[in-house]
CSV table of C-alpha atoms and ligand atoms in Angstrom, one decimal:
chain,number,residue,atom,x,y,z
A,1,MET,CA,0.0,0.0,0.0
A,2,GLU,CA,2.7,2.5,1.0
A,3,GLU,CA,4.7,1.4,-2.1
A,4,TYR,CA,1.8,2.2,-4.4
A,5,LYS,CA,1.1,5.5,-2.7
A,6,LYS,CA,4.7,6.7,-2.8
A,7,GLY,CA,5.2,5.4,-6.4
A,8,LEU,CA,2.1,7.0,-7.8
A,9,LEU,CA,2.5,10.4,-6.1
A,10,GLY,CA,6.1,10.3,-7.3
A,11,GLY,CA,5.0,9.8,-10.9
A,12,ASP,CA,6.7,6.4,-11.1
A,13,ARG,CA,5.4,4.9,-14.4
A,14,ILE,CA,6.2,1.3,-13.4
A,15,VAL,CA,4.2,1.6,-10.2
A,16,LEU,CA,1.4,3.3,-12.2
A,17,ALA,CA,1.3,0.4,-14.7
A,18,LYS,CA,1.2,-2.1,-11.8
A,19,ALA,CA,-1.6,-0.1,-10.0
A,20,ILE,CA,-3.7,-0.2,-13.2
A,21,THR,CA,-3.2,-3.9,-13.5
A,22,LEU,CA,-4.2,-4.3,-9.9
A,23,MET,CA,-7.5,-2.4,-10.6
A,24,GLU,CA,-8.2,-4.8,-13.5
A,25,SER,CA,-7.6,-7.9,-11.4
A,26,ALA,CA,-10.7,-10.0,-10.5
A,27,LEU,CA,-9.1,-11.6,-7.4
A,28,PRO,CA,-10.9,-10.6,-4.2
A,29,GLN,CA,-7.7,-9.7,-2.3
A,30,ASP,CA,-6.5,-7.6,-5.3
A,31,GLN,CA,-9.9,-5.8,-5.4
A,32,ARG,CA,-9.7,-4.9,-1.8
A,33,LEU,CA,-6.2,-3.5,-2.1
A,34,ALA,CA,-7.3,-1.7,-5.4
A,35,THR,CA,-10.2,0.0,-3.6
A,36,GLU,CA,-7.8,1.2,-0.8
A,37,VAL,CA,-5.2,2.4,-3.3
A,38,LEU,CA,-7.8,4.3,-5.3
A,39,ASP,CA,-9.3,5.8,-2.2
A,40,ALA,CA,-5.9,7.0,-0.9
A,41,MET,CA,-5.3,8.7,-4.2
A,42,ILE,CA,-8.7,10.4,-4.7
A,43,SER,CA,-7.7,13.7,-3.1
A,44,HIS,CA,-4.8,13.9,-5.6
A,45,THR,CA,-7.0,13.4,-8.6
A,46,GLY,CA,-8.9,15.9,-10.8
A,47,ASN,CA,-6.1,18.2,-11.7
A,48,SER,CA,-6.2,17.4,-15.4
A,49,LEU,CA,-8.0,18.2,-18.6
A,50,ARG,CA,-9.9,15.1,-19.7
A,51,ILE,CA,-10.4,14.9,-23.5
A,52,GLY,CA,-12.5,12.3,-25.3
A,53,ILE,CA,-11.7,11.6,-28.9
A,54,THR,CA,-13.9,9.5,-31.2
A,55,GLY,CA,-14.4,8.7,-34.8
A,56,ALA,CA,-15.2,6.0,-37.3
A,57,PRO,CA,-12.6,3.3,-38.1
A,58,GLY,CA,-9.9,4.7,-40.3
A,59,VAL,CA,-10.8,8.4,-39.8
A,60,GLY,CA,-7.3,8.9,-38.4
A,61,LYS,CA,-7.6,8.7,-34.6
A,62,SER,CA,-4.3,7.0,-33.9
A,63,THR,CA,-2.3,9.3,-36.2
A,64,PHE,CA,-4.1,12.4,-34.8
A,65,ILE,CA,-3.4,11.4,-31.2
A,66,GLU,CA,0.3,10.7,-32.0
A,67,SER,CA,0.7,14.2,-33.6
A,68,PHE,CA,-1.6,16.1,-31.3
A,69,GLY,CA,0.1,14.4,-28.3
A,70,LYS,CA,3.5,15.6,-29.5
A,71,THR,CA,2.3,19.2,-29.7
A,72,LEU,CA,1.0,18.9,-26.1
A,73,ILE,CA,4.3,17.4,-24.9
A,74,ASP,CA,6.2,20.2,-26.7
A,75,SER,CA,4.1,22.7,-24.8
A,76,GLY,CA,5.3,21.2,-21.6
A,77,LYS,CA,2.4,18.9,-20.7
A,78,LYS,CA,2.5,15.3,-19.4
A,79,ILE,CA,-0.1,13.3,-21.2
A,80,ALA,CA,-1.8,9.9,-20.8
A,81,VAL,CA,-3.6,8.1,-23.6
A,82,LEU,CA,-6.3,5.6,-22.7
A,83,THR,CA,-8.6,3.6,-25.0
A,84,VAL,CA,-12.1,2.4,-24.6
A,85,ASP,CA,-12.7,-0.2,-27.2
A,86,PRO,CA,-15.0,-3.1,-26.2
A,87,THR,CA,-14.4,-4.6,-29.7
A,88,SER,CA,-10.6,-4.6,-29.4
A,89,GLN,CA,-10.3,-8.3,-29.1
A,90,LEU,CA,-11.9,-8.7,-32.5
A,91,THR,CA,-9.8,-6.1,-34.3
A,92,SER,CA,-6.3,-7.1,-33.3
A,93,GLY,CA,-5.2,-5.7,-36.7
A,94,SER,CA,-5.8,-2.1,-35.7
A,95,ILE,CA,-4.0,-2.6,-32.4
A,96,LEU,CA,-1.0,-3.9,-34.2
A,97,GLY,CA,-1.2,-0.8,-36.4
A,98,ASP,CA,-1.5,1.5,-33.4
A,99,LYS,CA,1.6,0.1,-31.9
A,100,THR,CA,3.5,1.4,-34.9
A,101,ARG,CA,1.5,4.6,-35.2
A,102,MET,CA,1.9,5.7,-31.6
A,103,GLN,CA,5.4,4.4,-31.4
A,104,GLU,CA,7.2,7.7,-30.9
A,105,LEU,CA,4.6,9.0,-28.4
A,106,GLY,CA,4.9,5.7,-26.5
A,107,LYS,CA,8.6,6.1,-26.1
A,108,ASP,CA,8.4,9.5,-24.7
A,109,PRO,CA,8.7,9.7,-20.8
A,110,ARG,CA,6.2,12.5,-20.8
A,111,ALA,CA,3.5,10.3,-22.4
A,112,PHE,CA,1.8,7.2,-21.0
A,113,ILE,CA,-0.2,4.9,-23.3
A,114,ARG,CA,-2.5,2.3,-22.0
A,115,PRO,CA,-4.7,0.1,-24.2
A,116,THR,CA,-8.1,-1.3,-23.3
A,117,PRO,CA,-8.1,-4.3,-20.9
A,118,SER,CA,-9.6,-7.2,-22.9
A,119,GLY,CA,-12.5,-9.5,-22.1
A,120,HIS,CA,-14.8,-6.9,-20.5
A,121,THR,CA,-18.2,-5.6,-21.4
A,122,LEU,CA,-18.5,-1.9,-22.3
A,123,GLY,CA,-19.5,-1.1,-18.7
A,124,GLY,CA,-16.5,-3.0,-17.3
A,125,VAL,CA,-14.2,-1.3,-19.7
A,126,ALA,CA,-15.6,2.2,-18.9
A,127,THR,CA,-15.1,1.5,-15.1
A,128,HIS,CA,-11.5,0.5,-15.7
A,129,THR,CA,-10.9,3.5,-17.9
A,130,ARG,CA,-12.2,5.9,-15.3
A,131,GLU,CA,-10.1,4.4,-12.6
A,132,THR,CA,-7.0,4.4,-14.8
A,133,MET,CA,-7.7,8.1,-15.5
A,134,LEU,CA,-7.7,8.9,-11.8
A,135,LEU,CA,-4.5,7.0,-11.2
A,136,CYS,CA,-2.8,8.8,-14.1
A,137,GLU,CA,-3.9,12.2,-12.6
A,138,ALA,CA,-2.5,11.2,-9.2
A,139,ALA,CA,0.7,10.4,-11.0
A,140,GLY,CA,0.9,13.9,-12.4
A,141,PHE,CA,-0.4,13.5,-15.9
A,142,GLU,CA,-2.0,16.8,-16.9
A,143,ILE,CA,-3.9,15.9,-20.0
A,144,ILE,CA,-5.8,12.6,-20.3
A,145,ILE,CA,-6.9,11.6,-23.7
A,146,VAL,CA,-9.6,8.9,-23.9
A,147,GLU,CA,-9.9,7.4,-27.3
A,148,THR,CA,-12.8,5.2,-28.6
A,149,VAL,CA,-13.7,3.9,-32.0
A,150,GLY,CA,-17.1,5.1,-33.0
A,151,THR,CA,-19.5,2.3,-32.3
A,152,GLY,CA,-22.5,4.3,-31.1
A,153,GLN,CA,-22.7,3.1,-27.5
A,154,SER,CA,-19.0,3.7,-26.5
A,155,GLU,CA,-19.3,7.5,-27.3
A,156,VAL,CA,-22.0,7.9,-24.6
A,157,ALA,CA,-19.7,6.1,-22.1
A,158,ILE,CA,-16.8,8.4,-23.0
A,159,LYS,CA,-18.9,11.6,-22.9
A,160,SER,CA,-19.7,10.7,-19.3
A,161,MET,CA,-16.1,10.7,-18.3
A,162,VAL,CA,-14.5,13.6,-20.0
A,163,ASP,CA,-14.5,17.4,-20.0
A,164,PHE,CA,-14.2,17.9,-23.7
A,165,PHE,CA,-15.5,15.7,-26.5
A,166,LEU,CA,-13.8,15.8,-29.9
A,167,LEU,CA,-15.4,14.1,-32.9
A,168,LEU,CA,-13.2,13.3,-35.9
A,169,MET,CA,-14.7,13.2,-39.3
A,170,GLN,CA,-13.3,12.3,-42.8
A,171,PRO,CA,-13.3,14.7,-45.7
A,172,GLY,CA,-16.5,13.9,-47.6
A,173,ALA,CA,-18.4,12.8,-44.5
A,174,GLY,CA,-20.7,15.8,-44.9
A,175,ASP,CA,-22.2,14.1,-48.0
A,176,GLU,CA,-23.7,11.5,-45.7
A,177,LEU,CA,-24.7,13.8,-43.0
A,178,GLN,CA,-28.2,12.4,-42.9
A,179,GLY,CA,-26.8,9.0,-42.2
A,180,ILE,CA,-24.5,10.1,-39.3
A,181,LYS,CA,-26.2,9.7,-36.0
A,182,LYS,CA,-27.3,13.1,-35.0
A,183,GLY,CA,-26.9,12.3,-31.3
A,184,ILE,CA,-23.2,11.9,-31.7
A,185,VAL,CA,-22.8,15.2,-33.5
A,186,GLU,CA,-24.9,16.8,-30.7
A,187,MET,CA,-22.5,15.5,-28.1
A,188,ALA,CA,-19.4,17.0,-29.7
A,189,ASP,CA,-17.8,20.1,-28.3
A,190,ALA,CA,-15.8,20.3,-31.5
A,191,ILE,CA,-15.6,18.4,-34.8
A,192,ALA,CA,-12.3,18.2,-36.5
A,193,ILE,CA,-12.2,17.2,-40.2
A,194,THR,CA,-9.1,15.1,-40.5
A,195,LYS,CA,-6.6,14.6,-43.4
A,196,ALA,CA,-6.9,18.2,-44.6
A,197,ASP,CA,-3.8,18.0,-46.8
A,198,GLY,CA,-2.8,17.4,-50.4
A,199,VAL,CA,-5.7,16.4,-52.6
A,200,ASN,CA,-8.1,16.2,-49.7
A,201,LEU,CA,-7.7,19.8,-48.8
A,202,LYS,CA,-10.6,21.2,-50.8
A,203,SER,CA,-13.0,18.4,-49.8
A,204,ALA,CA,-12.0,18.9,-46.1
A,205,ARG,CA,-13.0,22.6,-46.3
A,206,ALA,CA,-16.3,21.7,-47.9
A,207,THR,CA,-17.0,19.1,-45.2
A,208,GLN,CA,-16.1,21.7,-42.6
A,209,ALA,CA,-18.8,24.0,-44.1
A,210,ASP,CA,-21.3,21.2,-44.2
A,211,PHE,CA,-20.8,20.5,-40.5
A,212,GLN,CA,-20.8,24.1,-39.5
A,213,HIS,CA,-24.2,24.4,-41.2
A,214,ALA,CA,-25.5,21.2,-39.5
A,215,LEU,CA,-24.4,22.4,-36.1
A,216,HIS,CA,-26.1,25.7,-36.7
A,217,MET,CA,-29.4,23.8,-36.8
A,218,LEU,CA,-28.8,22.3,-33.4
A,219,GLN,CA,-29.7,23.8,-30.0
A,220,PRO,CA,-26.8,25.6,-28.3
A,221,GLN,CA,-25.2,23.6,-25.5
A,222,PRO,CA,-26.5,24.2,-21.9
A,223,SER,CA,-23.0,25.3,-20.9
A,224,GLY,CA,-23.1,28.2,-23.4
A,225,TRP,CA,-20.2,26.7,-25.3
A,226,ILE,CA,-20.6,27.0,-29.1
A,227,PRO,CA,-19.2,23.8,-30.8
A,228,LYS,CA,-16.5,24.5,-33.3
A,229,VAL,CA,-15.8,22.8,-36.6
A,230,VAL,CA,-12.1,22.9,-37.6
A,231,THR,CA,-9.8,21.1,-40.1
A,232,CYS,CA,-6.5,19.5,-39.4
A,233,SER,CA,-3.8,17.3,-40.8
A,234,ALA,CA,-2.0,15.0,-38.5
A,235,LEU,CA,0.6,14.1,-41.2
A,236,GLU,CA,1.5,17.7,-41.8
A,237,SER,CA,0.9,18.7,-38.2
A,238,LYS,CA,-1.5,21.4,-39.2
A,239,GLY,CA,-4.3,22.8,-37.1
A,240,LEU,CA,-3.2,20.8,-34.0
A,241,THR,CA,-1.9,23.6,-31.8
A,242,GLU,CA,-5.1,25.5,-32.6
A,243,ILE,CA,-7.2,22.5,-31.3
A,244,GLY,CA,-5.1,22.6,-28.1
A,245,THR,CA,-5.7,26.3,-27.7
A,246,MET,CA,-9.5,25.8,-28.4
A,247,ILE,CA,-9.7,23.2,-25.6
A,248,GLU,CA,-7.8,25.5,-23.2
A,249,ASP,CA,-10.3,28.3,-24.1
A,250,PHE,CA,-13.2,25.9,-23.4
A,251,LYS,CA,-11.8,25.1,-20.0
A,252,LYS,CA,-11.3,28.8,-19.2
A,253,GLN,CA,-14.8,29.8,-20.4
A,254,LEU,CA,-16.6,27.0,-18.6
A,255,SER,CA,-14.5,27.3,-15.4
A,256,GLY,CA,-15.5,30.9,-15.3
A,257,SER,CA,-19.2,30.1,-15.4
A,258,GLY,CA,-18.8,27.2,-12.9
A,259,TYR,CA,-20.1,24.7,-15.5
A,260,PHE,CA,-16.8,22.8,-15.8
A,261,GLN,CA,-16.8,21.9,-12.1
A,262,ALA,CA,-20.6,21.3,-12.1
A,263,ASN,CA,-20.2,18.8,-15.0
A,264,ARG,CA,-17.4,16.9,-13.1
A,265,ARG,CA,-19.6,16.8,-9.9
A,266,THR,CA,-22.4,15.3,-11.9
A,267,GLN,CA,-20.1,12.8,-13.6
A,268,HIS,CA,-18.7,11.7,-10.2
A,269,ALA,CA,-22.2,11.2,-8.8
A,270,VAL,CA,-23.1,9.1,-11.9
A,271,TRP,CA,-20.0,6.9,-11.5
A,272,PHE,CA,-20.9,6.3,-7.9
A,273,ARG,CA,-24.4,5.3,-8.8
A,274,GLU,CA,-23.2,3.1,-11.7
A,275,HIS,CA,-20.7,1.3,-9.6
A,276,PHE,CA,-23.2,0.7,-6.9
A,277,ASN,CA,-25.6,-0.7,-9.4
A,278,TYR,CA,-22.8,-2.9,-10.7
A,279,LEU,CA,-22.1,-4.2,-7.1
A,280,LEU,CA,-25.8,-4.9,-6.7
A,281,SER,CA,-25.9,-6.9,-9.9
A,282,ILE,CA,-23.0,-9.2,-8.9
A,283,ASP,CA,-23.6,-9.5,-5.1
A,284,PRO,CA,-26.4,-12.1,-5.3
A,285,LYS,CA,-24.0,-14.4,-7.3
A,286,GLN,CA,-22.2,-15.3,-4.1
A,287,TYR,CA,-25.2,-17.1,-2.8
A,288,PRO,CA,-25.8,-20.5,-4.5
A,289,GLU,CA,-29.3,-20.9,-3.0
A,290,VAL,CA,-30.3,-17.6,-4.7
A,291,ALA,CA,-29.0,-18.8,-8.1
A,292,GLU,CA,-30.9,-22.1,-7.5
A,293,MET,CA,-34.1,-20.2,-6.7
A,294,GLU,CA,-33.6,-18.0,-9.8
A,295,LYS,CA,-33.4,-21.0,-12.0
A,296,HIS,CA,-36.6,-22.4,-10.5
A,297,LEU,CA,-38.5,-19.1,-10.8
A,298,LYS,CA,-37.3,-18.7,-14.4
A,299,GLY,CA,-39.0,-22.0,-15.3
A,300,LEU,CA,-42.3,-20.9,-13.7
A,301,VAL,CA,-42.1,-17.5,-15.5
A,302,GLN,CA,-41.4,-19.1,-18.9
A,303,THR,CA,-44.5,-21.4,-18.6
A,304,GLN,CA,-46.6,-18.5,-17.4
A,305,THR,CA,-47.2,-20.1,-14.1
A,306,LEU,CA,-45.9,-17.1,-12.2
A,307,SER,CA,-45.9,-13.4,-13.2
A,308,PRO,CA,-42.4,-12.0,-13.7
A,309,ARG,CA,-43.2,-9.3,-11.2
A,310,LYS,CA,-44.1,-11.8,-8.4
A,311,ALA,CA,-41.0,-13.9,-9.3
A,312,ALA,CA,-38.7,-11.0,-9.1
A,313,ARG,CA,-40.1,-10.1,-5.7
A,314,GLU,CA,-39.7,-13.6,-4.4
A,315,LEU,CA,-36.1,-13.7,-5.6
A,316,LEU,CA,-35.4,-10.4,-3.9
A,317,GLU,CA,-36.8,-11.8,-0.6
A,318,LYS,CA,-34.7,-15.0,-0.9
A,319,TYR,CA,-31.6,-12.8,-1.5
A,320,HIS,CA,-32.4,-10.6,1.6
A,321,GLU,CA,-32.8,-13.8,3.6
A,322,SER,CA,-29.5,-15.1,2.5
A,323,VAL,CA,-27.7,-11.9,3.4
A,324,LYS,CA,-29.3,-11.9,6.9
A,325,GLN,CA,-28.3,-15.6,7.4
A,326,LYS,CA,-24.7,-14.8,6.5
A,327,ALA,CA,-24.5,-11.9,8.9
B,1,GTP,N1,-3.4,12.3,-45.8
B,1,GTP,C1,-3.6,12.0,-44.5
B,1,GTP,N2,-3.8,10.7,-44.1
B,1,GTP,C2,-3.9,10.4,-42.8
B,1,GTP,C3,-3.9,11.5,-41.8
B,1,GTP,N3,-4.1,10.9,-40.6
B,1,GTP,C4,-4.2,9.6,-40.9
B,1,GTP,N4,-4.1,9.3,-42.2
B,1,GTP,C5,-4.2,8.0,-42.8
B,1,GTP,O1,-5.5,7.4,-42.6
B,1,GTP,C6,-5.4,6.0,-42.3
B,1,GTP,C7,-6.0,5.6,-41.0
B,1,GTP,O2,-5.4,6.3,-39.9
B,1,GTP,P1,-5.4,5.8,-38.4
B,1,GTP,O3,-4.7,6.8,-37.6
B,1,GTP,O4,-5.0,4.4,-38.3
B,1,GTP,O5,-7.0,5.8,-38.2
B,1,GTP,P2,-7.8,5.3,-36.9
B,1,GTP,O6,-9.0,6.1,-36.8
B,1,GTP,O7,-6.9,5.1,-35.7
B,1,GTP,O8,-8.2,3.8,-37.4
B,1,GTP,P3,-8.7,2.6,-36.5
B,1,GTP,O9,-7.8,2.4,-35.4
B,1,GTP,O10,-8.8,1.4,-37.4
B,1,GTP,O11,-10.1,2.9,-36.0
B,1,GTP,C8,-3.9,5.7,-42.3
B,1,GTP,O12,-3.6,5.1,-43.6
B,1,GTP,C9,-3.2,7.0,-42.2
B,1,GTP,O13,-2.0,7.1,-42.8
B,1,GTP,C10,-3.6,12.8,-42.3
B,1,GTP,O14,-3.5,13.8,-41.5
B,1,GTP,N5,-3.5,13.0,-43.6
B,2,MG,MG1,-6.5,3.5,-34.4
């Protein structure tokens, strides 16, 4: 415990990596220690800017994060890059690609890159990413980038854990604006049209105009922030420092109005509630007699012998009984 505390607060990357692995462990003794470590660190968290980045496969997320990350490091920041990708087990090809694409950033002592733990549901992955984020903050990382591939559901999870949500779009994506889920565009604090270089430049600008027009149609954000549409090129390192400045401006503006802090408070309350729901969902599994009863009731429900409502009540009572007996 002391080792973890000292190592994390001292910014020791090896201890940080070990602490993250501890959080991911399913062993009960590890989980207890993980809870204690996280709790000891909580007053040292929060001093970072949390940025979510999403976009369809191939839009240029990895290349963008590598180049954007370098501009952040050059401006003196320590950055951590985390990924939320519940499908990562299936697309090992893109992970291999990422290893080469984020190679330089990964080698830099001012950057810390951590891929998604495998074998978890989206909910599990999101919990791990949040906890990893907190550990990185305690270890002194000032900008946390959370990346996800745009699958629909994972954007919502990311939005709930970051301060700023950046959506990447390809040149030409404006042509299919109807097909793009409006909800995701609505969640974005900024949209960056990628690959605005060479032959793509003209099309990138046209796409920028399309999205500016589309955003105009939307309601303004409750925070008062007006979402921006910009173009950038990760290959030519263009438009990246401007994106960094825009995000700093966002933080200044929303901190001034108190919205920044209010958003974080809401997020933390939601995490608490979600984690409690998660614990509630797994706790009954430690009582075999509850599982047994569940099987029995399921049969009665399926044959319409018992109403689902009554069955659920009976199961809850059985669970309460088991808890009492154990105590
Ligand atoms: N011209 C140009 N090509 C780019 C740029 N950024 C990325 N690309 C190319 O776009 C392709 C996809 O880039 P990635 O960074 O792997 O995209 P990704 O969104 O991480 O892809 P997935 O991980 O598969 O979801 C690669 O062939 C890159 O070389 C850019 O700024 N300009
Ligand atoms: Mg990638």
